[in-house]
JSON list of C-alpha atoms in Angstrom, two decimals:
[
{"chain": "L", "resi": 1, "resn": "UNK", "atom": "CA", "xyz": [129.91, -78.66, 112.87]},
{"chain": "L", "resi": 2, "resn": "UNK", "atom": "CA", "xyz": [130.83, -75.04, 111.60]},
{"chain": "L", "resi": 3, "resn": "UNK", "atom": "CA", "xyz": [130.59, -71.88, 113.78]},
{"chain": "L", "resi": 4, "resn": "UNK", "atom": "CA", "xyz": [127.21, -71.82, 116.09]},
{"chain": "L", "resi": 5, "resn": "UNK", "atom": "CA", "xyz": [126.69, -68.33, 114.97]},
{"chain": "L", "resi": 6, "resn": "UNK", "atom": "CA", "xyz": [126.13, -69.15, 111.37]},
{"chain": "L", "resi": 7, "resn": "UNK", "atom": "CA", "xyz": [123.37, -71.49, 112.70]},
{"chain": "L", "resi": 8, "resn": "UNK", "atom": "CA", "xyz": [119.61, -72.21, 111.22]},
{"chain": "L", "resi": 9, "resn": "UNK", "atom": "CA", "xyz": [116.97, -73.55, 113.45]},
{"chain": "L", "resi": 10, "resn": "UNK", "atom": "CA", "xyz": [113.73, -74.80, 113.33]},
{"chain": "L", "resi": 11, "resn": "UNK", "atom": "CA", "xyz": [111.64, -76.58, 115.26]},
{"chain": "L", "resi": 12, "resn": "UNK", "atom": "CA", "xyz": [108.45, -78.86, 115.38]},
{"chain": "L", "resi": 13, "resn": "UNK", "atom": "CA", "xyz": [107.27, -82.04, 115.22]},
{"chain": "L", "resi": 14, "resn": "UNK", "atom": "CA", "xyz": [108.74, -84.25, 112.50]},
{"chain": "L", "resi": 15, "resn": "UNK", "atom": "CA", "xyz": [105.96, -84.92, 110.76]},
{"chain": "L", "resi": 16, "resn": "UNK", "atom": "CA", "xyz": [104.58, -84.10, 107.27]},
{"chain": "L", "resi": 17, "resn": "UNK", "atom": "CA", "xyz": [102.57, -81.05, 108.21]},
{"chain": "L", "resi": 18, "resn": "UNK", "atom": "CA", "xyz": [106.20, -79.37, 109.45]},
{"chain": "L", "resi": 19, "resn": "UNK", "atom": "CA", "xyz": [108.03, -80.12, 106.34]},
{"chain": "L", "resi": 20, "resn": "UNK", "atom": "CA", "xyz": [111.22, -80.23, 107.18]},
{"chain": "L", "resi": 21, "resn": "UNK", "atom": "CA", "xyz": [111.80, -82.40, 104.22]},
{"chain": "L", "resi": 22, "resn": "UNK", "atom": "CA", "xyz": [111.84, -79.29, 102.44]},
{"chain": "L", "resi": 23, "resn": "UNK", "atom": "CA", "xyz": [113.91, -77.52, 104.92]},
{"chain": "L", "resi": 24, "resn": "UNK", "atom": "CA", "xyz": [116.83, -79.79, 104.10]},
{"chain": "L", "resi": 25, "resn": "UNK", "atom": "CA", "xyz": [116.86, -80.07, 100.22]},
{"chain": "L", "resi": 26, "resn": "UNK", "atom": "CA", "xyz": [116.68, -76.53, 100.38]},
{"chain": "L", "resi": 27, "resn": "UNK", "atom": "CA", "xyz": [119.14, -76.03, 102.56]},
{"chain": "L", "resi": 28, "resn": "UNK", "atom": "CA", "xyz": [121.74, -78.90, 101.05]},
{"chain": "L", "resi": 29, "resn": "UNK", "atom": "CA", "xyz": [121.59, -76.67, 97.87]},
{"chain": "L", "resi": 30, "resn": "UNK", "atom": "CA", "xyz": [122.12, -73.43, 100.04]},
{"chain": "L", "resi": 31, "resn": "UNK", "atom": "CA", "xyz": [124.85, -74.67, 102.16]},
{"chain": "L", "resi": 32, "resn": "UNK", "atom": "CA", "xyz": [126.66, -75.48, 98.57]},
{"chain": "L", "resi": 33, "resn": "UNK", "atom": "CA", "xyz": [127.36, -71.87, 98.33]},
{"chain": "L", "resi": 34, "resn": "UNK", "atom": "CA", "xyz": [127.39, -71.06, 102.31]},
{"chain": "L", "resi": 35, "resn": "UNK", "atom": "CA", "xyz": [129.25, -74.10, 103.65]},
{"chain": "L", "resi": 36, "resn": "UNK", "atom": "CA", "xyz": [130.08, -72.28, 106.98]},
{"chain": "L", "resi": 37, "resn": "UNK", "atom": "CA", "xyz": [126.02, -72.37, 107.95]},
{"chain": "L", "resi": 38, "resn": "UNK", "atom": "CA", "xyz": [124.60, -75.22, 110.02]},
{"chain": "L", "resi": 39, "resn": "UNK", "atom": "CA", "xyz": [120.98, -76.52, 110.50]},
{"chain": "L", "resi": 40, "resn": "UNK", "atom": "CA", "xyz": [119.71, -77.58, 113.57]},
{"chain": "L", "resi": 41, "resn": "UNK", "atom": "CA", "xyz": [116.00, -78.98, 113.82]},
{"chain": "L", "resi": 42, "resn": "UNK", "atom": "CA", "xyz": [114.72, -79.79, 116.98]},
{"chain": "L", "resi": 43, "resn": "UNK", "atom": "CA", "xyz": [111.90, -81.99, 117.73]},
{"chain": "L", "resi": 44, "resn": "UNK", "atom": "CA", "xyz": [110.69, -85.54, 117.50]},
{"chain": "L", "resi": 45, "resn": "UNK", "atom": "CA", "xyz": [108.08, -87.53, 115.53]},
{"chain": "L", "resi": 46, "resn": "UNK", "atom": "CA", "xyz": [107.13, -90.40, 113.37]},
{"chain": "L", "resi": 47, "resn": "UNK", "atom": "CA", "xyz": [109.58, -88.81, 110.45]},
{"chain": "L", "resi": 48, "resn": "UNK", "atom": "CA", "xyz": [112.99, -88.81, 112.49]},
{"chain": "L", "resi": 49, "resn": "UNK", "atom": "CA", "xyz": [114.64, -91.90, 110.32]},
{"chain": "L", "resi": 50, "resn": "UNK", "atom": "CA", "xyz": [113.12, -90.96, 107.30]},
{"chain": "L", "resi": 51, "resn": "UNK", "atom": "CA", "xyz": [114.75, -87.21, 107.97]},
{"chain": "L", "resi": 52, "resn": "UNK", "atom": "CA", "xyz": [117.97, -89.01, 109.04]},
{"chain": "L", "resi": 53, "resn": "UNK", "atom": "CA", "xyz": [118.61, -90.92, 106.05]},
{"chain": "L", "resi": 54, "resn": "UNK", "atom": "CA", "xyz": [117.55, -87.05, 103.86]},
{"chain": "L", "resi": 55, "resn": "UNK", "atom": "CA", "xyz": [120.45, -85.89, 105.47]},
{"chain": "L", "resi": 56, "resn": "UNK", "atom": "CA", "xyz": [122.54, -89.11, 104.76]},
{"chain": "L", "resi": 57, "resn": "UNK", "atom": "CA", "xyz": [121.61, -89.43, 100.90]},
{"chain": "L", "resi": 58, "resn": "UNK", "atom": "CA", "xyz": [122.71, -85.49, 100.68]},
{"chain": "L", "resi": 59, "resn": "UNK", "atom": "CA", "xyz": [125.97, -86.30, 102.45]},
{"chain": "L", "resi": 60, "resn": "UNK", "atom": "CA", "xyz": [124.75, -83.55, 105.14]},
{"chain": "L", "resi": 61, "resn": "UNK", "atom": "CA", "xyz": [125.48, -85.09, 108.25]},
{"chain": "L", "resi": 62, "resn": "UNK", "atom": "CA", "xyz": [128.43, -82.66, 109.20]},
{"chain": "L", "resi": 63, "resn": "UNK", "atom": "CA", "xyz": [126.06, -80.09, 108.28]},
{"chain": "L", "resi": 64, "resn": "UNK", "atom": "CA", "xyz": [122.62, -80.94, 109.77]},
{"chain": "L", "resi": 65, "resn": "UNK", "atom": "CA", "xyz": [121.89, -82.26, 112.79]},
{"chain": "L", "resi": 66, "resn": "UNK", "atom": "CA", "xyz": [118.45, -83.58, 114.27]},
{"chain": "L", "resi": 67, "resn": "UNK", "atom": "CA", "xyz": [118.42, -82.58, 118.01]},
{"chain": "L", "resi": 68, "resn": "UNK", "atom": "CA", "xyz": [115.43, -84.44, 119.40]},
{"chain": "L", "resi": 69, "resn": "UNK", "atom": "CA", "xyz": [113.39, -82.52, 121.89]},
{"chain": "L", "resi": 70, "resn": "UNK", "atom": "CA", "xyz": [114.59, -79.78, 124.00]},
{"chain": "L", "resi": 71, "resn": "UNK", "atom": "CA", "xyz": [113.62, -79.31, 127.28]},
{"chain": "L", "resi": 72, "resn": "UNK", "atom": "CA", "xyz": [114.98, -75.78, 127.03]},
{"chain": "L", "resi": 73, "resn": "UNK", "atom": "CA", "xyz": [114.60, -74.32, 123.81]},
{"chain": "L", "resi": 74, "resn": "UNK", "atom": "CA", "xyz": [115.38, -71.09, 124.44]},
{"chain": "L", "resi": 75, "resn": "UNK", "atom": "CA", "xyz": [118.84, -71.59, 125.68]},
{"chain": "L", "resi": 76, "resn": "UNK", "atom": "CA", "xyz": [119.21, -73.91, 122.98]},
{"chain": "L", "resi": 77, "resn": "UNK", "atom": "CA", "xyz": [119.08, -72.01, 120.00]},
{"chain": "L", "resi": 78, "resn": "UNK", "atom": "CA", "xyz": [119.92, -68.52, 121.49]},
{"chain": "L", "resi": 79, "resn": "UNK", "atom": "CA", "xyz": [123.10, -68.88, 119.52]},
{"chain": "L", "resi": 80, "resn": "UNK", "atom": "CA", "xyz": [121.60, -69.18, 116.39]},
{"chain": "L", "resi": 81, "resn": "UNK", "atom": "CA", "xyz": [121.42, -66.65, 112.80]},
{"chain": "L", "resi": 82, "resn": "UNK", "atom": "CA", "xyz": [118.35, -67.52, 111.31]},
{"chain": "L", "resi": 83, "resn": "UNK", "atom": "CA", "xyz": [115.05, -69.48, 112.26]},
{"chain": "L", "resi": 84, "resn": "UNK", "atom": "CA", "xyz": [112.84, -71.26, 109.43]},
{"chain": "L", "resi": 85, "resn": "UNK", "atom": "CA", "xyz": [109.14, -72.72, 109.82]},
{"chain": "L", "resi": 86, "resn": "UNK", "atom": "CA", "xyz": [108.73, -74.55, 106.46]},
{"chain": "L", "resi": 87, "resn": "UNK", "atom": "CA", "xyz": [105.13, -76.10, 107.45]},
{"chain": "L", "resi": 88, "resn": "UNK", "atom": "CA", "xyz": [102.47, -76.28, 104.50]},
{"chain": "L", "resi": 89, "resn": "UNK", "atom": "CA", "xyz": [100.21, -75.67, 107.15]},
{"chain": "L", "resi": 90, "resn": "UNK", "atom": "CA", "xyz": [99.73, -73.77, 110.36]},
{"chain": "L", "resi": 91, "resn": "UNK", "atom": "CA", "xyz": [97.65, -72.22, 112.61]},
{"chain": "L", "resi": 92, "resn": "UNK", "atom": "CA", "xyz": [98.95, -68.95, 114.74]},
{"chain": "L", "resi": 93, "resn": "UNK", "atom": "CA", "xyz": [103.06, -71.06, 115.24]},
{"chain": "L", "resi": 94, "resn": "UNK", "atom": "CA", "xyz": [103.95, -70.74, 118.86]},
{"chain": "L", "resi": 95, "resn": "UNK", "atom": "CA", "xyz": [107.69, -72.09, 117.70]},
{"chain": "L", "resi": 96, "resn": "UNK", "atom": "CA", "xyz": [107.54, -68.97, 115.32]},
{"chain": "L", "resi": 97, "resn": "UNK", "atom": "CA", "xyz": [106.13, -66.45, 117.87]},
{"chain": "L", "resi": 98, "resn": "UNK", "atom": "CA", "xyz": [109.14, -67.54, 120.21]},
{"chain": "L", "resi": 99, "resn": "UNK", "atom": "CA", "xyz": [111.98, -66.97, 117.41]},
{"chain": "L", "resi": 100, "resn": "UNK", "atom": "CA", "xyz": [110.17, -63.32, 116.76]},
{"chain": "L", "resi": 101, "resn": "UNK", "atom": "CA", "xyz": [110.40, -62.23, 120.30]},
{"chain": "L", "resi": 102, "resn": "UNK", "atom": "CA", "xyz": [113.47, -63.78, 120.93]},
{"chain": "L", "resi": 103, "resn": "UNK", "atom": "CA", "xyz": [114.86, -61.38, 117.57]},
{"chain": "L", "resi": 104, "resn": "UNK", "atom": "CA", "xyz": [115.67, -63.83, 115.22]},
{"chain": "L", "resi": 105, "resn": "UNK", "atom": "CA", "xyz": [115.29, -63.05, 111.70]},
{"chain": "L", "resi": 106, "resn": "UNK", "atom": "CA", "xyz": [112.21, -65.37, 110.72]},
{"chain": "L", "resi": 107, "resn": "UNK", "atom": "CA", "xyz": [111.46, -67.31, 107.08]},
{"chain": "L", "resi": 108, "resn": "UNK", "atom": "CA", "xyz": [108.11, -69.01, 106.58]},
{"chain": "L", "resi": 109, "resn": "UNK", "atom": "CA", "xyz": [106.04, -70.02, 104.70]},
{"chain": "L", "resi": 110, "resn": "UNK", "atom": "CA", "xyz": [103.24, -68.53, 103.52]},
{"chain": "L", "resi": 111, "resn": "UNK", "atom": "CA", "xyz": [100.78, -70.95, 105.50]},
{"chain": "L", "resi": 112, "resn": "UNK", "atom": "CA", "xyz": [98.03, -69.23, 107.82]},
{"chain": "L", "resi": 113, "resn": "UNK", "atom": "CA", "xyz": [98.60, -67.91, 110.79]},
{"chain": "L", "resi": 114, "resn": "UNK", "atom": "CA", "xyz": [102.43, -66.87, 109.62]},
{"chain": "L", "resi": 115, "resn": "UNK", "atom": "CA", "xyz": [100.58, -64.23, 107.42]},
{"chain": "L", "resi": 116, "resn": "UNK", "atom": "CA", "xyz": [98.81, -62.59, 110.09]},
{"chain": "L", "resi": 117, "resn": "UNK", "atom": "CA", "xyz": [102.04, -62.00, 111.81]},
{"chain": "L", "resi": 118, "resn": "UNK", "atom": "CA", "xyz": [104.93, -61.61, 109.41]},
{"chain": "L", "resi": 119, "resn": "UNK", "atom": "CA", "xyz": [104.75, -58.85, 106.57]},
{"chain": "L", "resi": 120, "resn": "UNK", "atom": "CA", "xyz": [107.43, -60.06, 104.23]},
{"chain": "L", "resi": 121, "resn": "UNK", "atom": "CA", "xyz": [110.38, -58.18, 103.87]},
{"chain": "L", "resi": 122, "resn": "UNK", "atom": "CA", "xyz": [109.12, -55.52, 106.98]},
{"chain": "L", "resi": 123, "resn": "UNK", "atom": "CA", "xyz": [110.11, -57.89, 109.78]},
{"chain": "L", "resi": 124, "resn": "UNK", "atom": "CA", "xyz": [110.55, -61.42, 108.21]},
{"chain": "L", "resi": 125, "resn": "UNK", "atom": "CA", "xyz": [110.50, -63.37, 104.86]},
{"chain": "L", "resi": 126, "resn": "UNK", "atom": "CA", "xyz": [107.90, -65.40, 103.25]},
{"chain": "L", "resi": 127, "resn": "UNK", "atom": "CA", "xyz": [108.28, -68.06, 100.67]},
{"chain": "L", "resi": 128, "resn": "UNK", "atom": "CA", "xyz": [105.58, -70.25, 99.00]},
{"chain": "L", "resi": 129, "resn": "UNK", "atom": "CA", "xyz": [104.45, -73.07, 100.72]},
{"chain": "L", "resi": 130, "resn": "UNK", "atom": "CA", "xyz": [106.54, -76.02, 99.27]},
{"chain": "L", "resi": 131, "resn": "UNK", "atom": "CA", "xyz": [108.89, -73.82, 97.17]},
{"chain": "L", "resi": 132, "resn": "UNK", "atom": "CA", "xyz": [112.30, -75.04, 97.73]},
{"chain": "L", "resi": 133, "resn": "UNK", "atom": "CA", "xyz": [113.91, -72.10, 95.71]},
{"chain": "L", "resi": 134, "resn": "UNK", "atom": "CA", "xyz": [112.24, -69.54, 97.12]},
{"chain": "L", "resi": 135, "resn": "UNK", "atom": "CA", "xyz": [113.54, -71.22, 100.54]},
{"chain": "L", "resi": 136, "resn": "UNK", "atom": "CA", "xyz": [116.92, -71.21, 98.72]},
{"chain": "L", "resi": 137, "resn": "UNK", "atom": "CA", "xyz": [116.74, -67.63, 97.80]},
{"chain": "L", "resi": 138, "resn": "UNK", "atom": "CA", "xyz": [115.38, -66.84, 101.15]},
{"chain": "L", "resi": 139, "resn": "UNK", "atom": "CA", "xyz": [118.14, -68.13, 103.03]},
{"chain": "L", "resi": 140, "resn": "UNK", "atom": "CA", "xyz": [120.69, -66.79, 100.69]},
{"chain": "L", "resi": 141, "resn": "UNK", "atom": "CA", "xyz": [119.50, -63.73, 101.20]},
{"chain": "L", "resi": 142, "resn": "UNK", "atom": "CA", "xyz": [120.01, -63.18, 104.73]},
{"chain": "L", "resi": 143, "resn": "UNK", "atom": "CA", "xyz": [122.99, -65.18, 104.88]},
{"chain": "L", "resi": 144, "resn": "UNK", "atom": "CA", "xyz": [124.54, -62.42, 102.75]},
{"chain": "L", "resi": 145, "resn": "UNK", "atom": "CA", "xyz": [123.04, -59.13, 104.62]},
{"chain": "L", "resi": 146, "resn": "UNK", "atom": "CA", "xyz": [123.54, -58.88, 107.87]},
{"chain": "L", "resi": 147, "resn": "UNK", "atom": "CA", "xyz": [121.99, -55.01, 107.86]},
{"chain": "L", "resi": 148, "resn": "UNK", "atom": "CA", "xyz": [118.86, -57.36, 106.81]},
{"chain": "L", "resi": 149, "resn": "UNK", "atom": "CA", "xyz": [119.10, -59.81, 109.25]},
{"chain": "L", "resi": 150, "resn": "UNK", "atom": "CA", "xyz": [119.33, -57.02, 112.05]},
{"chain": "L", "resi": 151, "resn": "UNK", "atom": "CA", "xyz": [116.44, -55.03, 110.60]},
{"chain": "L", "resi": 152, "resn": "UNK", "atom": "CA", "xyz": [113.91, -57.98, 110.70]},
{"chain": "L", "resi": 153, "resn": "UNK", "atom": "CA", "xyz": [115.15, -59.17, 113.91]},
{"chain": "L", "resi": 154, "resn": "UNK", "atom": "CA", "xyz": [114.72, -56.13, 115.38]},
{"chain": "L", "resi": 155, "resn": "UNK", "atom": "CA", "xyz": [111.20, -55.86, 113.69]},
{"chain": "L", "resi": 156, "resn": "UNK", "atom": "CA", "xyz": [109.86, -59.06, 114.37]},
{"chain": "L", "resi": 157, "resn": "UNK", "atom": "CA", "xyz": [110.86, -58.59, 117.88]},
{"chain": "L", "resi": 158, "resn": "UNK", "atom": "CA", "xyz": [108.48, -55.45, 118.25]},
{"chain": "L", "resi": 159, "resn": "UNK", "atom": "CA", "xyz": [105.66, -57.09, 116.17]},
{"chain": "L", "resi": 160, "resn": "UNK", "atom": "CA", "xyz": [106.01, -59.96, 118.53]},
{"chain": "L", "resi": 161, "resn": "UNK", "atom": "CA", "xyz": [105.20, -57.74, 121.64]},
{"chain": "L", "resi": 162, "resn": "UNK", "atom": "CA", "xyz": [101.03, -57.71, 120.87]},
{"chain": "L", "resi": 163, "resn": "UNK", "atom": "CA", "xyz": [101.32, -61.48, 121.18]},
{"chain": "L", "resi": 164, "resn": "UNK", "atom": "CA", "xyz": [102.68, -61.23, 124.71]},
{"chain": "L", "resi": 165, "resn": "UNK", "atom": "CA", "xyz": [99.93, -61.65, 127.76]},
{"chain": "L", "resi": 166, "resn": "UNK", "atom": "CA", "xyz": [99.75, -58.75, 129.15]},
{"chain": "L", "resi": 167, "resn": "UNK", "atom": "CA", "xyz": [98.66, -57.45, 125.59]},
{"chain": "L", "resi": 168, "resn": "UNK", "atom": "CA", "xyz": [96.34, -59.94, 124.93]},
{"chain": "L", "resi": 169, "resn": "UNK", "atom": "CA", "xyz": [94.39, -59.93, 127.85]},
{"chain": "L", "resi": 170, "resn": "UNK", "atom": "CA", "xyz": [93.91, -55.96, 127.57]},
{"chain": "L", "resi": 171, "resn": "UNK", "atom": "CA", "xyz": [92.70, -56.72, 123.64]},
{"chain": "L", "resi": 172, "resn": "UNK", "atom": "CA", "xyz": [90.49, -59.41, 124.94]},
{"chain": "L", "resi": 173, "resn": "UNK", "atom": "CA", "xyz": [89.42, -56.99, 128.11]},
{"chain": "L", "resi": 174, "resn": "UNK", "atom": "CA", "xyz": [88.66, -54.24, 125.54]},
{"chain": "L", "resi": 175, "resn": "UNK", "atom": "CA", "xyz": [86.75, -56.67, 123.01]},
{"chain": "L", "resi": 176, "resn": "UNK", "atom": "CA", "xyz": [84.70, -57.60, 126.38]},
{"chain": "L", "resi": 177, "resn": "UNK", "atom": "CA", "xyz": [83.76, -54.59, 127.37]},
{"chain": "L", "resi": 178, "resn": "UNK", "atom": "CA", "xyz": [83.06, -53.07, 123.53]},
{"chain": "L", "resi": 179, "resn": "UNK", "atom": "CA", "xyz": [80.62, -56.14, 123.59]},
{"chain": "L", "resi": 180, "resn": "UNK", "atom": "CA", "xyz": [78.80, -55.40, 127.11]},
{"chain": "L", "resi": 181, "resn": "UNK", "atom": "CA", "xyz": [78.29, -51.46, 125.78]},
{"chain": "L", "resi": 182, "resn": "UNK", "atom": "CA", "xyz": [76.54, -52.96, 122.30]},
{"chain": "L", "resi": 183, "resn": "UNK", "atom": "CA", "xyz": [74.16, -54.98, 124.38]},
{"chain": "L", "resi": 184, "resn": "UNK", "atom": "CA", "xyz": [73.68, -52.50, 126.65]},
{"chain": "L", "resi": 185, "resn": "UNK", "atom": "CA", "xyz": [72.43, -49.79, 123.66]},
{"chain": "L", "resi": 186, "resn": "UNK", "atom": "CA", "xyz": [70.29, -52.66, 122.64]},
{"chain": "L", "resi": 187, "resn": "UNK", "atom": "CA", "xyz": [68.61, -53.13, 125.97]}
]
């Protein structure tokens, strides 16, 4: 495979939901143009050898590489460029959340959930769900500005930060308490 730094992950279950399917047609016509990227896709599912022979048909296998479940993620793809969630549908993506706080310049799609959290173009990219050249164009795009790459990175790191805990808990803390002084009035 090519240099790790030029690396795309993603990661989920293979199964329909995740669409990776799309992931990799998009990215076989991407990596035409940028043949020193790599995509890595780690997970496991029903869809592996249907996802395997994807990659075969587009003579991809130097390129893409299915990594099964890792037991430490983090580490794993710490390396990486870019990281992609091409689901058609989400709820709130905890693999997303992870790639934001770790700085990683995010593409999605447009499912729920990634909309409450990524403001496209501000601190990461949203495509149509199913829209394999807007993935295209997506991907091109950062792969050709790295000022771009930095900026959402560094954005979707700091957007990340109300998703932590600590942050929660105080929201949820606040929420309680806003609640008890209602009833309270109402008493």
């Amino acid at each position: 495979m090519s240099d790790p730094n030029h690396r795309i992950v993603n990661a989920g279950r293979l199964v329909t939901q995740k669409n990776q399917e799309l992931l990799i047609n998009a990215f076989g016509r991407f990596h035409e143009k940028h043949p020193e990227y790599t995509l890595s896709i780690f997970g496991e599912g029903p869809l592996h050898e249907e996802l395997a022979e994807k990659i075969r048909i587009l003579n991809l296998q130097n390129a893409v590489c299915l990594e099964g479940r890792s037991k430490q993620l983090h580490k794993d793809i710490c390396d990486a460029e870019i990281f992609v969630l091409s689901s058609d549908y989400e709820g709130l993506s905890n693999a997303l959340l992870e790639a934001m706080m770790m700085g990683f310049p995010c593409i999605s799609t447009d499912c729920e959930g990634s909309t409450d959290v990524i403001e496209n173009g501000i601190n990461g990219l949203l495509v149509h769900r199913g829209d394999e050249d807007g993935l295209v164009s997506a991907l091109t795009l950062l792969a050709e500005n790295a000022e771009l790459r930095e900026n959402l990175g560094r954005r979707a790191k700091e957007t990340s930060k109300r998703f932590r805990r600590k942050e929660v808990c105080q929201e949820w803390a606040e929420m309680i308490e806003r609640v008890e002084i209602r009833e309270n009035k109402c008493d």
